[in-house]
PDB file of C-alpha atoms in Angstrom:
ATOM      1  CA  MET S1054     -51.577 -97.860 -18.573  1.00 36.00           C
ATOM      2  CA  PHE S1055     -50.816 -94.885 -17.019  1.00 32.00           C
ATOM      3  CA  SER S1056     -54.106 -94.180 -16.025  1.00 33.00           C
ATOM      4  CA  ARG S1057     -55.156 -97.341 -14.729  1.00 33.00           C
ATOM      5  CA  ILE S1058     -51.743 -97.828 -12.560  1.00 34.00           C
ATOM      6  CA  VAL S1059     -52.634 -94.179 -10.738  1.00 32.00           C
ATOM      7  CA  ALA S1060     -56.513 -95.483 -10.323  1.00 34.00           C
ATOM      8  CA  ARG S1061     -55.242 -98.210  -8.478  1.00 33.00           C
ATOM      9  CA  THR S1062     -52.354 -97.319  -6.295  1.00 33.00           C
ATOM     10  CA  LEU S1063     -52.424 -99.847  -3.645  1.00 33.00           C
ATOM     11  CA  SER S1064     -52.728-102.751  -6.518  1.00 34.00           C
ATOM     12  CA  ALA S1065     -51.507-101.574 -10.068  1.00 34.00           C
ATOM     13  CA  THR S1066     -51.718-104.237 -13.020  1.00 33.00           C
ATOM     14  CA  ALA S1067     -49.722-106.486 -13.537  1.00 34.00           C
ATOM     15  CA  LEU S1068     -46.672-106.227 -15.854  1.00 33.00           C
ATOM     16  CA  GLY S1069     -43.466-108.526 -17.429  1.00 35.00           C
ATOM     17  CA  ALA S1070     -43.056-111.083 -20.197  1.00 34.00           C
ATOM     18  CA  LEU S1071     -40.014-113.565 -21.162  1.00 32.00           C
ATOM     19  CA  LEU S1072     -37.140-113.087 -23.373  1.00 34.00           C
ATOM     20  CA  LEU S1073     -37.489-111.997 -26.968  1.00 34.00           C
ATOM     21  CA  ALA S1074     -39.535-108.849 -27.562  1.00 35.00           C
ATOM     22  CA  THR S1075     -39.112-105.844 -30.467  1.00 35.00           C
ATOM     23  CA  GLY S1076     -39.426-102.191 -30.210  1.00 38.00           C
ATOM     24  CA  THR S1077     -37.563-100.157 -27.539  1.00 38.00           C
ATOM     25  CA  PRO S1078     -38.275 -99.928 -23.865  1.00 38.00           C
ATOM     26  CA  THR S1079     -39.563 -96.301 -22.965  1.00 38.00           C
ATOM     27  CA  ALA S1080     -39.611 -94.703 -19.613  1.00 39.00           C
ATOM     28  CA  LEU S1081     -42.404 -94.434 -17.570  1.00 40.00           C
ATOM     29  CA  ALA S1082     -43.000 -92.372 -14.651  1.00 41.00           C
ATOM     30  CA  ALA S1083     -44.959 -94.330 -11.878  1.00 39.00           C
ATOM     31  CA  PRO S1084     -47.529 -92.138  -9.723  1.00 42.00           C
ATOM     32  CA  GLN S1085     -46.285 -90.211  -6.850  1.00 44.00           C
ATOM     33  CA  ALA S1086     -47.584 -91.489  -3.501  1.00 43.00           C
ATOM     34  CA  PRO S1087     -48.465 -89.678  -0.957  1.00 46.00           C
ATOM     35  CA  PRO S1088     -46.097 -88.416   1.814  1.00 47.00           C
ATOM     36  CA  GLY S1089     -45.074 -91.351   4.220  1.00 55.00           C
ATOM     37  CA  HIS S1090     -46.732 -93.993   1.898  1.00 72.00           C
ATOM     38  CA  PHE S1091     -44.579 -96.227  -0.381  1.00 88.00           C
ATOM     39  CA  GLN S1092     -46.327 -97.586  -3.796  1.00 91.00           C
ATOM     40  CA  ASP S1093     -47.436-101.118  -3.617  1.00 95.00           C
ATOM     41  CA  VAL S1094     -46.904-101.327  -7.035  1.00 97.00           C
ATOM     42  CA  ILE S1095     -44.379 -99.600  -9.343  1.00 98.00           C
ATOM     43  CA  ALA S1096     -44.881 -99.383 -13.219  1.00 97.00           C
ATOM     44  CA  LEU S1097     -41.712-100.330 -15.796  1.00 98.00           C
ATOM     45  CA  PRO S1098     -41.700 -99.571 -19.071  1.00 97.00           C
ATOM     46  CA  ASP S1099     -43.870-101.180 -21.357  1.00 97.00           C
ATOM     47  CA  ALA S1100     -41.663-104.586 -22.978  1.00 97.00           C
ATOM     48  CA  PHE S1101     -38.773-103.989 -20.352  1.00 98.00           C
ATOM     49  CA  GLN S1102     -39.063-107.920 -19.578  1.00 98.00           C
ATOM     50  CA  PRO S1103     -37.556-107.768 -16.138  1.00 98.00           C
ATOM     51  CA  GLU S1104     -35.570-110.128 -13.959  1.00 98.00           C
ATOM     52  CA  GLY S1105     -33.147-109.481 -11.603  1.00 98.00           C
ATOM     53  CA  ILE S1106     -33.373-106.600  -8.865  1.00 98.00           C
ATOM     54  CA  ALA S1107     -31.063-104.836  -6.397  1.00 98.00           C
ATOM     55  CA  ILE S1108     -31.856-101.951  -3.879  1.00 98.00           C
ATOM     56  CA  GLY S1109     -28.606 -99.659  -2.793  1.00 95.00           C
ATOM     57  CA  PRO S1110     -29.237 -98.621   1.398  1.00 86.00           C
ATOM     58  CA  GLY S1111     -30.457 -95.270   0.198  1.00 91.00           C
ATOM     59  CA  GLY S1112     -33.471 -96.781  -0.959  1.00 95.00           C
ATOM     60  CA  THR S1113     -32.990 -96.266  -5.256  1.00 98.00           C
ATOM     61  CA  GLY S1114     -33.820 -99.662  -6.878  1.00 98.00           C
ATOM     62  CA  TYR S1115     -32.305-101.110  -9.755  1.00 98.00           C
ATOM     63  CA  VAL S1116     -34.259-103.443 -12.505  1.00 98.00           C
ATOM     64  CA  GLY S1117     -32.093-105.314 -14.937  1.00 98.00           C
ATOM     65  CA  SER S1118     -33.562-105.976 -18.668  1.00 98.00           C
ATOM     66  CA  LEU S1119     -33.783-109.235 -20.535  1.00 98.00           C
ATOM     67  CA  VAL S1120     -34.259-107.954 -23.665  1.00 98.00           C
ATOM     68  CA  ASP S1121     -30.819-105.215 -24.021  1.00 97.00           C
ATOM     69  CA  GLY S1122     -29.458-105.367 -20.477  1.00 98.00           C
ATOM     70  CA  ASP S1123     -30.982-101.950 -19.697  1.00 98.00           C
ATOM     71  CA  VAL S1124     -31.273-101.314 -15.744  1.00 98.00           C
ATOM     72  CA  TYR S1125     -34.060 -99.389 -14.894  1.00 98.00           C
ATOM     73  CA  VAL S1126     -33.109 -96.921 -11.863  1.00 98.00           C
ATOM     74  CA  PHE S1127     -36.090 -95.654  -9.183  1.00 97.00           C
ATOM     75  CA  ASP S1128     -36.991 -94.653  -6.026  1.00 96.00           C
ATOM     76  CA  VAL S1129     -38.324 -97.241  -3.791  1.00 96.00           C
ATOM     77  CA  ARG S1130     -40.427 -94.777  -1.859  1.00 93.00           C
ATOM     78  CA  THR S1131     -42.335 -92.951  -4.301  1.00 93.00           C
ATOM     79  CA  GLY S1132     -41.803 -95.719  -7.513  1.00 95.00           C
ATOM     80  CA  GLU S1133     -40.835 -92.628  -9.589  1.00 96.00           C
ATOM     81  CA  GLN S1134     -37.704 -93.101 -11.944  1.00 97.00           C
ATOM     82  CA  ILE S1135     -34.680 -92.006 -11.564  1.00 97.00           C
ATOM     83  CA  THR S1136     -33.160 -92.998 -14.899  1.00 98.00           C
ATOM     84  CA  THR S1137     -32.274 -95.706 -17.123  1.00 98.00           C
ATOM     85  CA  LEU S1138     -28.391 -96.936 -17.302  1.00 98.00           C
ATOM     86  CA  GLN S1139     -28.235 -98.107 -20.871  1.00 97.00           C
ATOM     87  CA  GLY S1140     -27.113-101.816 -21.119  1.00 97.00           C
ATOM     88  CA  PRO S1141     -24.930-103.508 -23.784  1.00 97.00           C
ATOM     89  CA  GLY S1142     -27.559-105.215 -25.892  1.00 97.00           C
ATOM     90  CA  THR S1143     -27.673-108.640 -24.290  1.00 98.00           C
ATOM     91  CA  PRO S1144     -29.551-109.565 -21.470  1.00 98.00           C
ATOM     92  CA  SER S1145     -28.928-108.415 -17.582  1.00 98.00           C
ATOM     93  CA  VAL S1146     -30.052-111.110 -15.265  1.00 98.00           C
ATOM     94  CA  GLY S1147     -29.450-111.103 -11.492  1.00 98.00           C
ATOM     95  CA  LEU S1148     -27.681-108.173  -9.861  1.00 97.00           C
ATOM     96  CA  LYS S1149     -26.493-106.851  -6.593  1.00 98.00           C
ATOM     97  CA  ILE S1150     -24.717-103.702  -5.564  1.00 98.00           C
ATOM     98  CA  ASP S1151     -22.211-103.043  -3.186  1.00 97.00           C
ATOM     99  CA  ASN S1152     -21.628-100.219  -0.674  1.00 95.00           C
ATOM    100  CA  ARG S1153     -18.933 -99.029  -3.326  1.00 96.00           C
ATOM    101  CA  GLY S1154     -21.772 -98.444  -5.989  1.00 97.00           C
ATOM    102  CA  ARG S1155     -21.078-100.923  -8.442  1.00 98.00           C
ATOM    103  CA  LEU S1156     -23.434-103.263  -9.786  1.00 98.00           C
ATOM    104  CA  PHE S1157     -22.398-106.915 -10.532  1.00 98.00           C
ATOM    105  CA  ILE S1158     -24.416-108.291 -13.284  1.00 98.00           C
ATOM    106  CA  ALA S1159     -25.142-111.766 -14.528  1.00 98.00           C
ATOM    107  CA  GLY S1160     -25.072-112.078 -18.245  1.00 98.00           C
ATOM    108  CA  GLY S1161     -27.167-114.905 -19.136  1.00 98.00           C
ATOM    109  CA  PRO S1162     -26.490-116.941 -22.449  1.00 98.00           C
ATOM    110  CA  THR S1163     -23.464-114.555 -23.363  1.00 98.00           C
ATOM    111  CA  GLY S1164     -21.862-116.372 -20.319  1.00 98.00           C
ATOM    112  CA  GLN S1165     -20.296-113.233 -19.186  1.00 98.00           C
ATOM    113  CA  ALA S1166     -20.827-111.086 -16.245  1.00 98.00           C
ATOM    114  CA  ARG S1167     -19.766-107.374 -15.569  1.00 98.00           C
ATOM    115  CA  VAL S1168     -19.276-104.857 -13.198  1.00 98.00           C
ATOM    116  CA  VAL S1169     -20.757-101.313 -14.016  1.00 98.00           C
ATOM    117  CA  ASP S1170     -21.004 -98.063 -12.046  1.00 98.00           C
ATOM    118  CA  ALA S1171     -24.362 -97.684 -10.388  1.00 98.00           C
ATOM    119  CA  ALA S1172     -24.414 -94.470 -10.710  1.00 97.00           C
ATOM    120  CA  THR S1173     -23.613 -94.107 -14.848  1.00 97.00           C
ATOM    121  CA  GLY S1174     -23.709 -97.207 -15.624  1.00 97.00           C
ATOM    122  CA  ALA S1175     -20.446 -97.207 -17.409  1.00 98.00           C
ATOM    123  CA  LEU S1176     -18.771-100.367 -17.272  1.00 98.00           C
ATOM    124  CA  ILE S1177     -16.208-100.948 -14.633  1.00 98.00           C
ATOM    125  CA  GLN S1178     -15.118-104.562 -16.081  1.00 98.00           C
ATOM    126  CA  SER S1179     -16.471-107.399 -17.584  1.00 98.00           C
ATOM    127  CA  TYR S1180     -15.487-110.757 -17.367  1.00 98.00           C
ATOM    128  CA  THR S1181     -16.237-114.076 -19.513  1.00 98.00           C
ATOM    129  CA  LEU S1182     -16.781-116.914 -17.331  1.00 98.00           C
ATOM    130  CA  THR S1183     -16.873-119.751 -19.680  1.00 98.00           C
ATOM    131  CA  THR S1184     -17.149-120.066 -23.436  1.00 97.00           C
ATOM    132  CA  GLU S1185     -19.201-123.459 -23.178  1.00 97.00           C
ATOM    133  CA  PRO S1186     -23.068-122.873 -23.291  1.00 96.00           C
ATOM    134  CA  SER S1187     -24.573-121.168 -20.285  1.00 98.00           C
ATOM    135  CA  PHE S1188     -27.114-118.916 -18.488  1.00 98.00           C
ATOM    136  CA  ILE S1189     -25.524-117.112 -16.211  1.00 98.00           C
ATOM    137  CA  ASN S1190     -28.291-116.322 -14.051  1.00 98.00           C
ATOM    138  CA  ASP S1191     -28.038-114.690 -10.594  1.00 98.00           C
ATOM    139  CA  VAL S1192     -25.282-113.613  -8.224  1.00 98.00           C
ATOM    140  CA  VAL S1193     -24.289-112.875  -4.717  1.00 98.00           C
ATOM    141  CA  LEU S1194     -21.974-110.358  -3.174  1.00 98.00           C
ATOM    142  CA  THR S1195     -19.717-112.172  -0.073  1.00 98.00           C
ATOM    143  CA  HIS S1196     -17.263-110.314   1.822  1.00 96.00           C
ATOM    144  CA  ASP S1197     -13.901-111.892   0.321  1.00 96.00           C
ATOM    145  CA  ALA S1198     -16.048-112.461  -3.769  1.00 98.00           C
ATOM    146  CA  ALA S1199     -19.199-112.332  -6.412  1.00 98.00           C
ATOM    147  CA  TRP S1200     -20.476-115.949  -6.947  1.00 98.00           C
ATOM    148  CA  PHE S1201     -22.506-116.472 -10.126  1.00 98.00           C
ATOM    149  CA  THR S1202     -24.605-119.343 -10.927  1.00 98.00           C
ATOM    150  CA  ASP S1203     -24.919-121.134 -14.374  1.00 98.00           C
ATOM    151  CA  SER S1204     -27.986-122.641 -14.966  1.00 98.00           C
ATOM    152  CA  SER S1205     -26.970-124.980 -17.871  1.00 98.00           C
ATOM    153  CA  GLN S1206     -23.522-126.107 -16.013  1.00 98.00           C
ATOM    154  CA  ALA S1207     -22.830-127.717 -12.666  1.00 98.00           C
ATOM    155  CA  GLN S1208     -21.061-124.945 -11.700  1.00 98.00           C
ATOM    156  CA  LEU S1209     -20.261-121.882  -9.715  1.00 98.00           C
ATOM    157  CA  TYR S1210     -17.976-119.132 -10.882  1.00 98.00           C
ATOM    158  CA  LYS S1211     -16.014-117.255  -8.100  1.00 98.00           C
ATOM    159  CA  LEU S1212     -14.828-113.265  -8.614  1.00 98.00           C
ATOM    160  CA  PRO S1213     -12.802-112.855  -5.853  1.00 98.00           C
ATOM    161  CA  LEU S1214     -12.328-109.290  -4.269  1.00 98.00           C
ATOM    162  CA  GLY S1215      -8.843-107.975  -2.927  1.00 96.00           C
ATOM    163  CA  PRO S1216      -8.566-105.687  -0.365  1.00 95.00           C
ATOM    164  CA  GLY S1217     -11.083-102.842  -0.429  1.00 93.00           C
ATOM    165  CA  GLY S1218     -13.215-104.879  -2.651  1.00 95.00           C
ATOM    166  CA  ALA S1219     -10.581-104.512  -5.673  1.00 97.00           C
ATOM    167  CA  LEU S1220     -11.835-106.098  -8.784  1.00 98.00           C
ATOM    168  CA  PRO S1221      -9.528-108.703 -10.235  1.00 97.00           C
ATOM    169  CA  ASP S1222      -8.058-109.299 -13.740  1.00 96.00           C
ATOM    170  CA  PRO S1223     -10.492-110.472 -16.182  1.00 94.00           C
ATOM    171  CA  ASP S1224      -8.771-113.991 -16.156  1.00 92.00           C
ATOM    172  CA  ALA S1225      -9.045-114.361 -12.679  1.00 95.00           C
ATOM    173  CA  ILE S1226     -12.276-116.322 -12.579  1.00 96.00           C
ATOM    174  CA  GLU S1227     -12.201-119.092 -10.502  1.00 98.00           C
ATOM    175  CA  VAL S1228     -14.976-122.165 -11.765  1.00 98.00           C
ATOM    176  CA  LEU S1229     -16.274-124.216  -8.896  1.00 98.00           C
ATOM    177  CA  PRO S1230     -17.449-127.554  -9.919  1.00 98.00           C
ATOM    178  CA  LEU S1231     -20.489-128.684  -8.195  1.00 98.00           C
ATOM    179  CA  THR S1232     -20.177-132.531  -6.830  1.00 98.00           C
ATOM    180  CA  GLY S1233     -21.884-133.976  -3.360  1.00 98.00           C
ATOM    181  CA  ASP S1234     -25.655-134.253  -3.545  1.00 98.00           C
ATOM    182  CA  TRP S1235     -25.602-132.265  -6.492  1.00 98.00           C
ATOM    183  CA  VAL S1236     -27.511-134.301  -9.974  1.00 98.00           C
ATOM    184  CA  GLN S1237     -27.817-132.120 -13.090  1.00 98.00           C
ATOM    185  CA  GLN S1238     -31.063-132.179 -14.568  1.00 97.00           C
ATOM    186  CA  PRO S1239     -32.732-131.447 -18.019  1.00 96.00           C
ATOM    187  CA  GLY S1240     -34.038-127.470 -17.836  1.00 96.00           C
ATOM    188  CA  ILE S1241     -32.899-124.994 -15.236  1.00 97.00           C
ATOM    189  CA  ASN S1242     -30.697-125.457 -13.050  1.00 98.00           C
ATOM    190  CA  ALA S1243     -28.311-123.972 -10.585  1.00 98.00           C
ATOM    191  CA  ASN S1244     -30.445-120.229 -10.188  1.00 98.00           C
ATOM    192  CA  GLY S1245     -30.944-118.361  -6.788  1.00 98.00           C
ATOM    193  CA  ILE S1246     -28.030-117.803  -4.830  1.00 98.00           C
ATOM    194  CA  ALA S1247     -27.453-116.724  -1.473  1.00 98.00           C
ATOM    195  CA  GLU S1248     -25.001-117.123   1.844  1.00 98.00           C
ATOM    196  CA  THR S1249     -25.888-119.150   4.713  1.00 98.00           C
ATOM    197  CA  PRO S1250     -27.365-116.957   7.551  1.00 98.00           C
ATOM    198  CA  ASN S1251     -23.183-117.921   9.397  1.00 98.00           C
ATOM    199  CA  HIS S1252     -21.987-116.825   6.112  1.00 98.00           C
ATOM    200  CA  GLN S1253     -19.662-120.241   6.038  1.00 98.00           C
ATOM    201  CA  ALA S1254     -21.220-121.630   2.586  1.00 98.00           C
ATOM    202  CA  LEU S1255     -23.446-121.014   0.043  1.00 98.00           C
ATOM    203  CA  LEU S1256     -27.330-121.928  -0.935  1.00 98.00           C
ATOM    204  CA  VAL S1257     -27.968-122.730  -4.282  1.00 98.00           C
ATOM    205  CA  ILE S1258     -31.814-123.583  -5.946  1.00 98.00           C
ATOM    206  CA  GLN S1259     -32.158-126.044  -8.291  1.00 98.00           C
ATOM    207  CA  SER S1260     -35.040-124.954 -10.391  1.00 98.00           C
ATOM    208  CA  SER S1261     -35.624-127.750 -12.220  1.00 97.00           C
ATOM    209  CA  THR S1262     -36.267-130.041  -9.043  1.00 98.00           C
ATOM    210  CA  GLY S1263     -37.044-127.476  -6.517  1.00 98.00           C
ATOM    211  CA  ILE S1264     -34.495-128.600  -3.835  1.00 98.00           C
ATOM    212  CA  LEU S1265     -32.340-126.430  -2.350  1.00 98.00           C
ATOM    213  CA  PHE S1266     -28.651-127.266  -1.458  1.00 98.00           C
ATOM    214  CA  ARG S1267     -26.071-125.495   0.960  1.00 98.00           C
ATOM    215  CA  VAL S1268     -22.762-125.444  -1.067  1.00 98.00           C
ATOM    216  CA  ASP S1269     -19.009-125.727   0.303  1.00 98.00           C
ATOM    217  CA  PRO S1270     -17.338-122.826  -0.959  1.00 98.00           C
ATOM    218  CA  ALA S1271     -14.141-124.442  -0.708  1.00 98.00           C
ATOM    219  CA  THR S1272     -14.801-127.486  -2.247  1.00 98.00           C
ATOM    220  CA  GLY S1273     -18.113-127.362  -4.273  1.00 98.00           C
ATOM    221  CA  VAL S1274     -19.327-130.216  -2.277  1.00 98.00           C
ATOM    222  CA  ALA S1275     -23.350-129.471  -2.245  1.00 98.00           C
ATOM    223  CA  THR S1276     -25.731-130.932   0.445  1.00 98.00           C
ATOM    224  CA  THR S1277     -29.117-131.105   0.278  1.00 98.00           C
ATOM    225  CA  VAL S1278     -30.621-128.893   2.914  1.00 98.00           C
ATOM    226  CA  ASP S1279     -33.184-130.403   4.961  1.00 98.00           C
ATOM    227  CA  LEU S1280     -36.290-128.923   5.327  1.00 98.00           C
ATOM    228  CA  GLY S1281     -38.581-131.567   5.983  1.00 97.00           C
ATOM    229  CA  GLY S1282     -39.630-132.887   2.279  1.00 96.00           C
ATOM    230  CA  VAL S1283     -40.635-129.594   1.409  1.00 97.00           C
ATOM    231  CA  VAL S1284     -40.203-128.663  -2.151  1.00 98.00           C
ATOM    232  CA  LEU S1285     -39.332-125.688  -3.402  1.00 98.00           C
ATOM    233  CA  THR S1286     -41.429-125.970  -7.140  1.00 98.00           C
ATOM    234  CA  ASN S1287     -40.292-123.345  -9.373  1.00 98.00           C
ATOM    235  CA  GLY S1288     -37.521-122.062  -7.135  1.00 98.00           C
ATOM    236  CA  ASP S1289     -36.088-118.628  -7.991  1.00 98.00           C
ATOM    237  CA  GLY S1290     -34.583-115.716  -6.365  1.00 98.00           C
ATOM    238  CA  LEU S1291     -33.326-115.994  -2.992  1.00 98.00           C
ATOM    239  CA  LEU S1292     -32.695-114.084  -0.138  1.00 98.00           C
ATOM    240  CA  VAL S1293     -31.626-114.573   3.657  1.00 98.00           C
ATOM    241  CA  VAL S1294     -32.141-111.374   6.124  1.00 98.00           C
ATOM    242  CA  GLY S1295     -30.945-113.007   9.648  1.00 97.00           C
ATOM    243  CA  ARG S1296     -31.539-116.537  10.127  1.00 98.00           C
ATOM    244  CA  THR S1297     -34.736-116.160   7.582  1.00 98.00           C
ATOM    245  CA  LEU S1298     -34.926-117.068   3.649  1.00 98.00           C
ATOM    246  CA  TYR S1299     -37.073-116.245   1.194  1.00 98.00           C
ATOM    247  CA  VAL S1300     -37.519-117.975  -1.668  1.00 98.00           C
ATOM    248  CA  VAL S1301     -39.314-116.832  -4.753  1.00 98.00           C
ATOM    249  CA  GLN S1302     -41.277-119.978  -6.912  1.00 98.00           C
ATOM    250  CA  ASN S1303     -42.156-117.629  -9.863  1.00 98.00           C
ATOM    251  CA  LEU S1304     -44.501-119.491 -11.737  1.00 98.00           C
ATOM    252  CA  SER S1305     -46.674-120.389  -8.313  1.00 98.00           C
ATOM    253  CA  ASN S1306     -45.995-116.491  -7.769  1.00 98.00           C
ATOM    254  CA  THR S1307     -45.517-117.414  -4.133  1.00 98.00           C
ATOM    255  CA  VAL S1308     -42.558-116.536  -1.898  1.00 98.00           C
ATOM    256  CA  ALA S1309     -41.711-119.519   0.885  1.00 98.00           C
ATOM    257  CA  VAL S1310     -40.615-118.135   3.944  1.00 98.00           C
ATOM    258  CA  ILE S1311     -37.892-120.124   5.627  1.00 98.00           C
ATOM    259  CA  ARG S1312     -36.439-120.358   8.938  1.00 98.00           C
ATOM    260  CA  LEU S1313     -33.062-121.624   8.921  1.00 98.00           C
ATOM    261  CA  ASN S1314     -30.443-122.988  11.478  1.00 98.00           C
ATOM    262  CA  ALA S1315     -27.265-121.002  11.299  1.00 98.00           C
ATOM    263  CA  ALA S1316     -25.216-123.085   9.539  1.00 98.00           C
ATOM    264  CA  GLY S1317     -27.826-123.623   6.783  1.00 98.00           C
ATOM    265  CA  THR S1318     -28.098-127.197   7.114  1.00 98.00           C
ATOM    266  CA  SER S1319     -31.760-127.429   7.830  1.00 98.00           C
ATOM    267  CA  GLY S1320     -34.901-125.442   8.120  1.00 98.00           C
ATOM    268  CA  GLU S1321     -38.771-124.563   8.308  1.00 98.00           C
ATOM    269  CA  LEU S1322     -41.139-123.572   6.374  1.00 98.00           C
ATOM    270  CA  VAL S1323     -43.065-120.911   8.084  1.00 98.00           C
ATOM    271  CA  ASP S1324     -45.146-118.826   5.692  1.00 97.00           C
ATOM    272  CA  GLN S1325     -46.154-118.838   2.080  1.00 97.00           C
ATOM    273  CA  ARG S1326     -46.762-115.611   0.764  1.00 97.00           C
ATOM    274  CA  THR S1327     -48.790-114.186  -1.929  1.00 97.00           C
ATOM    275  CA  ASP S1328     -49.798-111.252  -3.594  1.00 97.00           C
ATOM    276  CA  ALA S1329     -53.025-110.004  -6.033  1.00 97.00           C
ATOM    277  CA  ASP S1330     -50.231-108.325  -8.018  1.00 98.00           C
ATOM    278  CA  PHE S1331     -47.798-111.203  -8.437  1.00 98.00           C
ATOM    279  CA  GLN S1332     -47.183-112.088 -12.368  1.00 97.00           C
ATOM    280  CA  VAL S1333     -44.299-114.898 -12.300  1.00 98.00           C
ATOM    281  CA  PRO S1334     -42.086-112.638  -9.843  1.00 98.00           C
ATOM    282  CA  THR S1335     -38.829-113.947 -10.364  1.00 98.00           C
ATOM    283  CA  THR S1336     -35.987-112.148  -7.924  1.00 98.00           C
ATOM    284  CA  ILE S1337     -36.072-110.447  -4.552  1.00 98.00           C
ATOM    285  CA  ALA S1338     -34.367-107.599  -2.229  1.00 98.00           C
ATOM    286  CA  ARG S1339     -35.195-106.073   0.483  1.00 97.00           C
ATOM    287  CA  PHE S1340     -35.626-102.252   1.659  1.00 96.00           C
ATOM    288  CA  GLY S1341     -36.527-101.709   5.094  1.00 94.00           C
ATOM    289  CA  ASN S1342     -39.559-103.961   6.520  1.00 94.00           C
ATOM    290  CA  ALA S1343     -40.694-104.700   2.855  1.00 96.00           C
ATOM    291  CA  LEU S1344     -39.879-106.633   0.075  1.00 98.00           C
ATOM    292  CA  TYR S1345     -39.656-105.921  -3.966  1.00 98.00           C
ATOM    293  CA  LEU S1346     -40.368-108.397  -6.800  1.00 98.00           C
ATOM    294  CA  PRO S1347     -39.679-107.831 -10.334  1.00 98.00           C
ATOM    295  CA  ASN S1348     -43.137-109.682 -12.091  1.00 98.00           C
ATOM    296  CA  ALA S1349     -41.042-111.022 -15.224  1.00 98.00           C
ATOM    297  CA  ARG S1350     -44.575-112.568 -16.911  1.00 98.00           C
ATOM    298  CA  PHE S1351     -42.873-115.375 -18.153  1.00 97.00           C
ATOM    299  CA  ASP S1352     -46.433-117.007 -18.983  1.00 96.00           C
ATOM    300  CA  THR S1353     -46.990-114.318 -20.782  1.00 97.00           C
ATOM    301  CA  PRO S1354     -45.387-113.743 -24.923  1.00 96.00           C
ATOM    302  CA  PRO S1355     -43.993-110.627 -24.922  1.00 96.00           C
ATOM    303  CA  THR S1356     -44.889-107.894 -27.416  1.00 97.00           C
ATOM    304  CA  PRO S1357     -44.196-104.025 -27.477  1.00 97.00           C
ATOM    305  CA  ASP S1358     -47.054-103.121 -25.591  1.00 97.00           C
ATOM    306  CA  THR S1359     -46.706-106.072 -22.419  1.00 98.00           C
ATOM    307  CA  GLU S1360     -47.003-103.960 -19.200  1.00 98.00           C
ATOM    308  CA  TYR S1361     -44.293-104.820 -16.481  1.00 98.00           C
ATOM    309  CA  SER S1362     -43.894-103.770 -12.740  1.00 98.00           C
ATOM    310  CA  VAL S1363     -42.261-104.290  -9.329  1.00 98.00           C
ATOM    311  CA  VAL S1364     -44.368-105.624  -6.612  1.00 98.00           C
ATOM    312  CA  ARG S1365     -43.994-104.407  -3.085  1.00 97.00           C
ATOM    313  CA  ILE S1366     -44.952-106.489   0.104  1.00 97.00           C
ATOM    314  CA  GLU S1367     -44.312-106.055   3.650  1.00 92.00           C
ATOM    315  CA  ARG S1368     -42.136-108.788   5.618  1.00 88.00           C
TER     316      ARG S1368
END
């Protein structure tokens, strides 16, 4: 795999897969880019099965594994591995990093969330969000909370943050039922989550329908965002930059680009981005003028030799 990636500096082979694989992921150093050049395809360890991605302000990237919760840490400029933070043996799904060097990680089928030190991987705090059948899928950080989605239950979870970003006690989680226009469907429901441009509400994509909702964080009332009839099929990770919303459409190998109004009540599809190296990207993070997406390859049966990557595209 390494030699093939070196030979294709600008379009490395696609890597990724779904949830169950055997064997232990092994570290793989990505090829070093020439000075001033950013890697367009960054190799991850074989069998890693990536899902969530976060990028710190200094250009350090973090990708979580669905296999064992490991977090692969890399330099977004060169693609080189920095380290791997050891996981708990259960999945790491969506993740975000704050300006205090803490990673907030959604725990998938465990019903849990955890906060870890982004430098060492040391567990700072874990939270049981629910004991019911669930899939804690994604997380967004606001000025006073971390919000988590549940793809199996019609509710969000709020981890309230105190002064200076202080973490709450483990029993301080708030459950916000989704009401209004929200109708729970078979399959994957609440998935990606972001803030509206004016920071007054939340945006949540329902994967099973491709409908984007605006959620009042005080009441849980969900209102369908008016996109002029556009359906975001296979909607997954969300990213808001200014008034631009990026929606990853995983199995469609597409990133929808939507221009929102400030309140996030309506928007217009202005572009649909794809790339030859996409192989079912799931989530999305920004660094500078580029976007980074991990290839999950949900359409490929995982094996110990299955290859995975992160793809960089220009905004």
